[in-house]
CSV table of C-alpha atoms and ligand atoms in Angstrom, one decimal:
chain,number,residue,atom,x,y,z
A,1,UNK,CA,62.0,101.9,43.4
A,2,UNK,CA,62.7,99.7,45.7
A,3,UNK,CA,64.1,95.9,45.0
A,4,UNK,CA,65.6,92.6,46.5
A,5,UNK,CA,69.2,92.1,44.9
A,6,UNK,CA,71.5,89.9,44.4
A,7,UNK,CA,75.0,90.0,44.5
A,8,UNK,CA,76.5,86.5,45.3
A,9,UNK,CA,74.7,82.9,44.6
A,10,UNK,CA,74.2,81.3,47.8
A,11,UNK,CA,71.9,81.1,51.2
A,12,UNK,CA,68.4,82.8,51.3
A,13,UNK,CA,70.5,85.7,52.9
A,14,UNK,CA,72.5,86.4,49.8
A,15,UNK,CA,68.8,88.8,49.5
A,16,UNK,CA,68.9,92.4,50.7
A,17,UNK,CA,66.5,94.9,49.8
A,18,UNK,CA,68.2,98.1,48.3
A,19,UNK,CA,66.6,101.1,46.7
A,20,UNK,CA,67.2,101.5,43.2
A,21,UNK,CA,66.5,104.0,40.4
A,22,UNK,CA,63.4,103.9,38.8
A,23,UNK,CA,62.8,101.8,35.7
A,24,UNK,CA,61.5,103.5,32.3
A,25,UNK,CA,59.9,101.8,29.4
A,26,UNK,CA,62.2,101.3,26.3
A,27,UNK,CA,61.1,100.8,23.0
A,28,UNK,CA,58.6,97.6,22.6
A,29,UNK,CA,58.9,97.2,26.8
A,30,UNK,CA,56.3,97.7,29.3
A,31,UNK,CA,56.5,99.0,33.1
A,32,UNK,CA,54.6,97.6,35.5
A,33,UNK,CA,54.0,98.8,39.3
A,34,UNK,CA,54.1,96.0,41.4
A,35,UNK,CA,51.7,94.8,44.1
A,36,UNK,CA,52.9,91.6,44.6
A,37,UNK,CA,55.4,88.4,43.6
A,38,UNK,CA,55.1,85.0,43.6
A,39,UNK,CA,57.6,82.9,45.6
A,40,UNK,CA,58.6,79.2,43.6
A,41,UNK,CA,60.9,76.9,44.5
A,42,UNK,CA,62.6,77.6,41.4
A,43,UNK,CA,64.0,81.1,43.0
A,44,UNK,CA,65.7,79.5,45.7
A,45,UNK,CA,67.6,77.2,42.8
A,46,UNK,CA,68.0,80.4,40.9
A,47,UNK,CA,69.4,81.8,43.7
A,48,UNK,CA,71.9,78.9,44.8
A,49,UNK,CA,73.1,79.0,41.5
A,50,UNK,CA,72.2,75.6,41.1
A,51,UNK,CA,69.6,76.2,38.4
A,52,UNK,CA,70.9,75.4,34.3
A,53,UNK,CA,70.1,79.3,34.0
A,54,UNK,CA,72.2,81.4,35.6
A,55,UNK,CA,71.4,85.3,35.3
A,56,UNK,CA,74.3,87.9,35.4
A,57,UNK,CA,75.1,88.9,38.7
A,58,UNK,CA,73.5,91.5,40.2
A,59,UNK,CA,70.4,90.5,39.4
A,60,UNK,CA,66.7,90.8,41.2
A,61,UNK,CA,64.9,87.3,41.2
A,62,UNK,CA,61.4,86.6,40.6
A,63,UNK,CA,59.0,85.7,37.8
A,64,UNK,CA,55.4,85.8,38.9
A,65,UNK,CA,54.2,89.2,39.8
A,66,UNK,CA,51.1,91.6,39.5
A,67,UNK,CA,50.2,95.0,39.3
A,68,UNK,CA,49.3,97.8,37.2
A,69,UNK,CA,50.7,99.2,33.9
A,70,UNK,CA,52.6,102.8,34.7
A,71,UNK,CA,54.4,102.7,31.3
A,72,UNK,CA,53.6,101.1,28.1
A,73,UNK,CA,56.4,101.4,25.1
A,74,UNK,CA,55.2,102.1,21.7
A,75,UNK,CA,54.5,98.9,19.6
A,76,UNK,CA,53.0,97.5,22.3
A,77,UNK,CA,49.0,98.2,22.2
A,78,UNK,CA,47.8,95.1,24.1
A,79,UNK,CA,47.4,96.4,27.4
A,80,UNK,CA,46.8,100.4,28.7
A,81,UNK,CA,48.7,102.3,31.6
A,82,UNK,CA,46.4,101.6,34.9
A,83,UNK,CA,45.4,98.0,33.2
A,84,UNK,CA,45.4,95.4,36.0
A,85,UNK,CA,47.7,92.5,34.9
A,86,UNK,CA,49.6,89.3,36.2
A,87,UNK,CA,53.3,88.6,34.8
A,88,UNK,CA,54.6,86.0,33.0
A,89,UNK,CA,58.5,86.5,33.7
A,90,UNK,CA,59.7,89.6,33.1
A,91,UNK,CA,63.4,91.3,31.9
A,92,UNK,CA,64.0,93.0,35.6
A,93,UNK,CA,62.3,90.7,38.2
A,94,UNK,CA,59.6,90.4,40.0
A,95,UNK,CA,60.6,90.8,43.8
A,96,UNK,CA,60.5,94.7,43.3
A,97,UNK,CA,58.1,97.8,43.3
A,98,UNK,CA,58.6,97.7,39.5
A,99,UNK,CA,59.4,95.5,36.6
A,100,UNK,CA,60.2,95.9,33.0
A,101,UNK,CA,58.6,93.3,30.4
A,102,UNK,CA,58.5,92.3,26.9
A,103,UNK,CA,54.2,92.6,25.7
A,104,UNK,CA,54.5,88.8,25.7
A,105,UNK,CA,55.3,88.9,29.5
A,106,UNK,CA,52.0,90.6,30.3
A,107,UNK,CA,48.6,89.4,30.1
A,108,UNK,CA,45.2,90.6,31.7
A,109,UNK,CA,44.5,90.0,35.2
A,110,UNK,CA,40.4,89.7,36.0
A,111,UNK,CA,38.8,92.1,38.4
A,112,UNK,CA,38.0,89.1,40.6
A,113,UNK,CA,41.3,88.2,41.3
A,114,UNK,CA,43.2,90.0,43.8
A,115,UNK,CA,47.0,91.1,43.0
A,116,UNK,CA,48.3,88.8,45.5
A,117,UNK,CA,46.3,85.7,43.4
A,118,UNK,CA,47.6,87.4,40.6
A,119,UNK,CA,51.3,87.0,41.8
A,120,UNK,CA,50.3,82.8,42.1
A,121,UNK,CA,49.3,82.2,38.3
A,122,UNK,CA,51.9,82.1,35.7
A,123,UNK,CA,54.3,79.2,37.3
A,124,UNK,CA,52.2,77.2,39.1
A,125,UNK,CA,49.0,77.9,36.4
A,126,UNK,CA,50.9,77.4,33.5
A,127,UNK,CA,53.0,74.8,34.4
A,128,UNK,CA,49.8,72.9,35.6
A,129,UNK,CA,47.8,73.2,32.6
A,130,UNK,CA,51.2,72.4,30.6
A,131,UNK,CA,51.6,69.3,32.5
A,132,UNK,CA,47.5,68.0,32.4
A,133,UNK,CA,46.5,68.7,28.9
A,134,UNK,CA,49.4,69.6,26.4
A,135,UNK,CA,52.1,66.9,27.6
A,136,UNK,CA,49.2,64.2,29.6
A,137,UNK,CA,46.6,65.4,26.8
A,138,UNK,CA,44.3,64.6,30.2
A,139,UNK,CA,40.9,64.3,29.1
A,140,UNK,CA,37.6,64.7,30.8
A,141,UNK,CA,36.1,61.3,32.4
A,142,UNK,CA,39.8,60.0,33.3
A,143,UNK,CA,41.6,59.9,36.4
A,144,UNK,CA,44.8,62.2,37.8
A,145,UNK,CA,46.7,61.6,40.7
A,146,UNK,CA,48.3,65.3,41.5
A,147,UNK,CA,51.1,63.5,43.6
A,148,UNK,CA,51.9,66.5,45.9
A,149,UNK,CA,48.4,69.0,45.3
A,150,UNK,CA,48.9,71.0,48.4
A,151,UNK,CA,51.5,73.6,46.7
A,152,UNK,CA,51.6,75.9,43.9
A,153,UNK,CA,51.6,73.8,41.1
A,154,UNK,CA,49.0,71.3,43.0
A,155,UNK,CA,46.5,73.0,43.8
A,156,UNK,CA,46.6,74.8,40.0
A,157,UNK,CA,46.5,70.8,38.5
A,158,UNK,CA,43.4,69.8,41.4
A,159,UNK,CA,41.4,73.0,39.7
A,160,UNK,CA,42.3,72.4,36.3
A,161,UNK,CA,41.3,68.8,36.3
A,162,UNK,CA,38.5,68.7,38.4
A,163,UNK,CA,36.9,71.7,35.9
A,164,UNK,CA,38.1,70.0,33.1
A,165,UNK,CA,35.9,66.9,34.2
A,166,UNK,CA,38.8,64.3,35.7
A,167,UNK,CA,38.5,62.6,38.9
A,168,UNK,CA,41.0,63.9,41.0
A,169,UNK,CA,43.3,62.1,43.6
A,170,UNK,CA,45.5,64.6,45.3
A,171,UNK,CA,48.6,63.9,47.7
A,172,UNK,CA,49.6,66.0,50.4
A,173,UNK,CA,51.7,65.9,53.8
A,174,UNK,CA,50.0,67.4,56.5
A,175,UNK,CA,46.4,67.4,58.0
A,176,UNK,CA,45.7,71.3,56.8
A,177,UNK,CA,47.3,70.6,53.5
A,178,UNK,CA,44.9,67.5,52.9
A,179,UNK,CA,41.9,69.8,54.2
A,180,UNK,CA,43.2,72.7,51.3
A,181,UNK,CA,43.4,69.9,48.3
A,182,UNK,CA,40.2,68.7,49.3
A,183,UNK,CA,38.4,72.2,49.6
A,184,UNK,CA,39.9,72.6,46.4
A,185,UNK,CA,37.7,69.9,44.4
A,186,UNK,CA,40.0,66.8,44.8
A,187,UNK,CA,37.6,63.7,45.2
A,188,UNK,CA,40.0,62.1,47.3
A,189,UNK,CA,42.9,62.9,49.1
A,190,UNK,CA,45.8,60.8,50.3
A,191,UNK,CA,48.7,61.5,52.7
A,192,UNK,CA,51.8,60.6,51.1
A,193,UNK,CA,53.9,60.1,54.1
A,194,UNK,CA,51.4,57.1,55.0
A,195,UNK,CA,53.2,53.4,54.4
A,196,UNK,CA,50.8,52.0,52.7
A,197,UNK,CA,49.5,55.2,50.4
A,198,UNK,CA,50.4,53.9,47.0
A,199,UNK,CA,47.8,50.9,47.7
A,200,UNK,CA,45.2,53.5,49.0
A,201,UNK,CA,45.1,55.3,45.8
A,202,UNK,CA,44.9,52.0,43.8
A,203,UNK,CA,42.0,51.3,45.7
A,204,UNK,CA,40.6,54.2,45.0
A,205,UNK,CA,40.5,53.0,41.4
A,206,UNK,CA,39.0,49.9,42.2
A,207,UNK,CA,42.7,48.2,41.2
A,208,UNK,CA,42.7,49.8,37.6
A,209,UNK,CA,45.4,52.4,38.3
A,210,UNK,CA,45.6,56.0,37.5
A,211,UNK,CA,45.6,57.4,33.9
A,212,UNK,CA,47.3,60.4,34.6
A,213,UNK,CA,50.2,61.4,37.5
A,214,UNK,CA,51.1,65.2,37.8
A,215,UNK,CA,54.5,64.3,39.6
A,216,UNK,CA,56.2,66.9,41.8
A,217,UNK,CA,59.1,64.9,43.4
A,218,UNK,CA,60.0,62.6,40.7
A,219,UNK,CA,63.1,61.5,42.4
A,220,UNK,CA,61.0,59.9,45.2
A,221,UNK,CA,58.7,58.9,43.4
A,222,UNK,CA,58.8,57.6,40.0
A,223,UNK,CA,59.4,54.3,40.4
A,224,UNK,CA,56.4,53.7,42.3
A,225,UNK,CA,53.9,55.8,39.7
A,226,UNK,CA,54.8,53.9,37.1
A,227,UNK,CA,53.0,50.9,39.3
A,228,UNK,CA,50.0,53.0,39.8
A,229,UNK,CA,49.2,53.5,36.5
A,230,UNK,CA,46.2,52.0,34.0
A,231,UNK,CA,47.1,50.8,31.2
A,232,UNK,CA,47.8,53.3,28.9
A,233,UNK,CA,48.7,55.7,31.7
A,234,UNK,CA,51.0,58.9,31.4
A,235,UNK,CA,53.4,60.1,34.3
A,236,UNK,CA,54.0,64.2,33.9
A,237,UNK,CA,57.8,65.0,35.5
A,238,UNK,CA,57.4,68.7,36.9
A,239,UNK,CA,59.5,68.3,40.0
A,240,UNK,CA,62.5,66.2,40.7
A,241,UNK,CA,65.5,67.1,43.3
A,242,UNK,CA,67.2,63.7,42.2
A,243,UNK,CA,68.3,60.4,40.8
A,244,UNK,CA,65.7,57.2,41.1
A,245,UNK,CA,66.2,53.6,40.2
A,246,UNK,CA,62.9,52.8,37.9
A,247,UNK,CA,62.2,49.3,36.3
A,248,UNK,CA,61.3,50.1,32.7
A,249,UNK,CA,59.5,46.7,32.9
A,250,UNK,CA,56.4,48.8,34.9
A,251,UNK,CA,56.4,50.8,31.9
A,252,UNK,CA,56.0,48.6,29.1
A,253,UNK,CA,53.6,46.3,30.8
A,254,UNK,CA,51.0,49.5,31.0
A,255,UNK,CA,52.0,51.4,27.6
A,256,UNK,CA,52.6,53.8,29.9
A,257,UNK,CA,54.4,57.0,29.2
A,258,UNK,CA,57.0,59.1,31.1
A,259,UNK,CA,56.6,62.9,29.9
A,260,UNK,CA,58.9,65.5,31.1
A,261,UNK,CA,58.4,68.8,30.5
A,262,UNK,CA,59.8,72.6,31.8
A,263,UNK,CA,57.6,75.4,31.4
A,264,UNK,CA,60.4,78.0,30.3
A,265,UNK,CA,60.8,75.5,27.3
A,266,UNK,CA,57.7,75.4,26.2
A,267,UNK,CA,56.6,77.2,22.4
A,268,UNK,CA,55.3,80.8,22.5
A,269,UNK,CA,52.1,79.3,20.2
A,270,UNK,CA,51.7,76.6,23.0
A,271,UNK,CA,52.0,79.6,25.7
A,272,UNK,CA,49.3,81.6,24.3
A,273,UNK,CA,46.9,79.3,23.9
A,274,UNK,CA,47.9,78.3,28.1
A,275,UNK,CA,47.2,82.1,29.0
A,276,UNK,CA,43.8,82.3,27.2
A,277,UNK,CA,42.7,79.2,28.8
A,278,UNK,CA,44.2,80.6,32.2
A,279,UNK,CA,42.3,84.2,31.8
A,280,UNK,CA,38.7,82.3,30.8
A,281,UNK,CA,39.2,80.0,34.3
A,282,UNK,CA,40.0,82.9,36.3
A,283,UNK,CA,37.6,85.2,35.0
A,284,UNK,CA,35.1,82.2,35.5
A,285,UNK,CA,36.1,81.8,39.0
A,286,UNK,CA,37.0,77.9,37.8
A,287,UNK,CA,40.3,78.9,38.8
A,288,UNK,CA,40.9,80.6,42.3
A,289,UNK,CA,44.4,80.9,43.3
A,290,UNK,CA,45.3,80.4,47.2
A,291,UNK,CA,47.6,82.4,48.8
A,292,UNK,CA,48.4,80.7,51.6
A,293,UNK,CA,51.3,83.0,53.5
A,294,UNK,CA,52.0,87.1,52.7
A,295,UNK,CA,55.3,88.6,53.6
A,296,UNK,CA,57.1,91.8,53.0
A,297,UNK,CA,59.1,92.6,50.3
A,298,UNK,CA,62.1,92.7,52.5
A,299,UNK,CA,61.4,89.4,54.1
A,300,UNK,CA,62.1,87.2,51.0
A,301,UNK,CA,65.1,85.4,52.8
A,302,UNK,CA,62.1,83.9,55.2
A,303,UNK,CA,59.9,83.2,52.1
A,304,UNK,CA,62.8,81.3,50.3
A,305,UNK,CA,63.3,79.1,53.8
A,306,UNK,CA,59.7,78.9,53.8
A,307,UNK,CA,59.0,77.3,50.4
A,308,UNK,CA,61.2,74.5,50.6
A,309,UNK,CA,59.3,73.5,54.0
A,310,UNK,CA,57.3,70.6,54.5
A,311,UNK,CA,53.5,71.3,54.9
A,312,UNK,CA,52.7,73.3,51.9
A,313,UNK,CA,49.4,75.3,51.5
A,314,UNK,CA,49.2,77.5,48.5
A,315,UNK,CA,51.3,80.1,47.2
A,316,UNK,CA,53.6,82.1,49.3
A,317,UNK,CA,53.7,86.0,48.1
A,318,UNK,CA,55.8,88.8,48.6
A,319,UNK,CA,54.3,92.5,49.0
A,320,UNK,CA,56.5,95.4,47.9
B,401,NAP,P1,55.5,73.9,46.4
B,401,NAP,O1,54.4,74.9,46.5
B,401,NAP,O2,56.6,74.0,47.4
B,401,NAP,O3,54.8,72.4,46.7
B,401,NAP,C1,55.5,71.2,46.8
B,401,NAP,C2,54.6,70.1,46.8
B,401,NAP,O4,55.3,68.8,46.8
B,401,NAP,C3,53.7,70.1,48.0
B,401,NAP,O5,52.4,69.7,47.6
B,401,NAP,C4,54.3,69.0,48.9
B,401,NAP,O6,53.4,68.4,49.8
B,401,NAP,C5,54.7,68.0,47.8
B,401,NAP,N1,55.6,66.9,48.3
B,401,NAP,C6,56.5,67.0,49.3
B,401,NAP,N2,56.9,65.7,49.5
B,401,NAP,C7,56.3,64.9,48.6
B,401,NAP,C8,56.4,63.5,48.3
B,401,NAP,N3,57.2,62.7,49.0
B,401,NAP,N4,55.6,63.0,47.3
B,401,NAP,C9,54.8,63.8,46.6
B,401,NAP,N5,54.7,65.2,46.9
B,401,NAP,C10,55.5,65.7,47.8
B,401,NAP,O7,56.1,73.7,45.0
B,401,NAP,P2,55.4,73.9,43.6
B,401,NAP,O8,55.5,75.3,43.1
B,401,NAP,O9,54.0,73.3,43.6
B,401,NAP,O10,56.4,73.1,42.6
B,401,NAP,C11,56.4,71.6,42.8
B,401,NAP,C12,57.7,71.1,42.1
B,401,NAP,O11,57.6,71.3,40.7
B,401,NAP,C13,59.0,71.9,42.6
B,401,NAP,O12,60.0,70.9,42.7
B,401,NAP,C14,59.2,72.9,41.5
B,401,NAP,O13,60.6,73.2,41.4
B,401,NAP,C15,58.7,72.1,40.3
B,401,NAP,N6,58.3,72.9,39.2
B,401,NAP,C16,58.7,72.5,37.9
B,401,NAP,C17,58.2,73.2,36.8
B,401,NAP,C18,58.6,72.8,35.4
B,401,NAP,O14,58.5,73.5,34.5
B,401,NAP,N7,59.0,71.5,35.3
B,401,NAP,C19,57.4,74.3,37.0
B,401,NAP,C20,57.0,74.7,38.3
B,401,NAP,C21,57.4,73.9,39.4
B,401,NAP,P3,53.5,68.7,51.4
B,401,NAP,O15,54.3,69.9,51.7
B,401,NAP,O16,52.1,68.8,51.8
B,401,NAP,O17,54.2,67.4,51.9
């Protein structure tokens, strides 16, 4: 098999392709063939060695990935070999021909999703629904801002919510971004380089404020949700790079809430019930994951450059 490794935390080149022996099922562990990975920001921390989890060195990075079962361990009767299926983390990683899991690592991927879509649902799909229903409990007939919907996790929250019967407000940087979030059922999209944004989106709202903000870059941001908020409002901290100064006054004048959350934390009861959801949506065609960017296996230096760029559009994914 063939796999990115590394050796050393540090720069995007710290990856090198090697080949490596094959993988075999264990006892209670499943093999999956890869067709594809998922490429998050949270690799390239991973990779720095700047993340709070630090895998043993060497290691193989990666935790979304599809493919097909080549190997399934006994115990483990939930899925067949040749089943199509996405990944949910995995013991070996996902930027590789093949990865080991635990059962609870793999779930059934539709027909009508393609392997490459498949490699763009657990992180970004999970986290999204985390963030909107079991920490916002967002709730059909309200409003969301999704404050930075052109990425992964964005454009999961835009199709959750706007299925789910929200109003959607998305953010995003750049001109083909804002086309994306709005193709993909935002009812309004805002640029949030623009000066005077925050006061567009209030307008939008006819002054009341938002009751929901799926926040991607806390650090910049924070202070300023907590004054776009209706009363009663809930801010969701998925993405933060930093330290902010926030007046807590902003807060208690709304009831407002500030939830943070990280999907590796969250229950395995709390999980299941996200991957069900996540399966009926996709199978539904509710939820249609974008791949904006494909690369080679052996070009995930470029991919980890690539995802901390401005001008986000979908999911960037790795083909072994
Ligand atoms: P991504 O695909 O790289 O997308 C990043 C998003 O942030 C883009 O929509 C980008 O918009 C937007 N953005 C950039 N500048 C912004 C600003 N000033 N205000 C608002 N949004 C801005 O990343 P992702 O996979 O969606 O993840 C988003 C963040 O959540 C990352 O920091 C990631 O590490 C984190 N995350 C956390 C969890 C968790 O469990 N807490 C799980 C998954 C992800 P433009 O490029 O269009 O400007």
């Amino acid at each position: 098999m063939e796999a990115i490794r590394i050796h050393e935390f540090g720069e995007p080149g710290v990856m090198n392709l090697e080949s490596c022996p094959d993988l075999q099922a264990g006892h209670g562990q499943i093999l999956v063939d890869l067709q594809a990975a998922g490429v998050n920001p949270v690799d390239t921390y991973i990779r720095a060695g700047t993340y709070a989890m630090k895998p043993d060195l060497p290691f193989t990075p990666g935790m979304d990935g599809a493919g097909t079962v080549a190997a399934v361990g006994d115990d483990t009767a939930h899925v067949s070999v040749g089943d199509r299926v996405y990944l949910a983390g995995t013991l070996t990683g996902t930027y590789a021909s093949q990865a080991l899991c635990s059962a609870n690592q793999v779930h059934p991927l539709p027909e009508n999703v393609s392997y490459a879509q498949g490699a763009g649902v657990y992180v970004p799909y999970a986290t999204a629904w985390r963030g909107l229903f079991q920490r916002a409990s967002g709730r059909a007939g309200e409003t969301v801002l999704v404050h930075g919907a052109s990425g992964g996790v964005g454009i999961a929250a835009v199709q959750l919510a706007r299925a789910a019967g929200m109003t959607v407000i998305g953010t995003a940087g750049s001109e083909r971004g804002a086309a994306l979030v709005s193709e993909q059922g935002a009812h309004h999209v805002v640029d949030h380089h623009e000066a005077d944004y925050t006061d567009q989106i209030l307008n939008l709202t006819g002054g009341r404020g938002v009751d929901v903000i799926m926040e991607m870059l806390a650090n910049v941001n924070l202070d300023r949700d907590l004054n776009m908020l209706a009363f009663g409002g809930r801010v969701v901290v998925i993405g933060n790079r930093g330290v902010i100064e926030i007046n807590p006054r902003d807060a208690m004048a709304r009831d407002a809430s500030i939830l943070g959350m990280v999907l590796l934390l969250a229950p395995e009861e709390d999980l299941a019930a996200i991957h069900a959801g996540l399966y009926a949506g996709l199978e539904n065609g509710t939820l249609n994951p974008v791949v904006g960017k494909e690369l080679p296996l052996a070009e995930a230096a470029q991919s980890h450059v690539a995802v901390m760029e401005p001008g986000a559009y979908g999911k960037i994914v790795l083909l072994p």
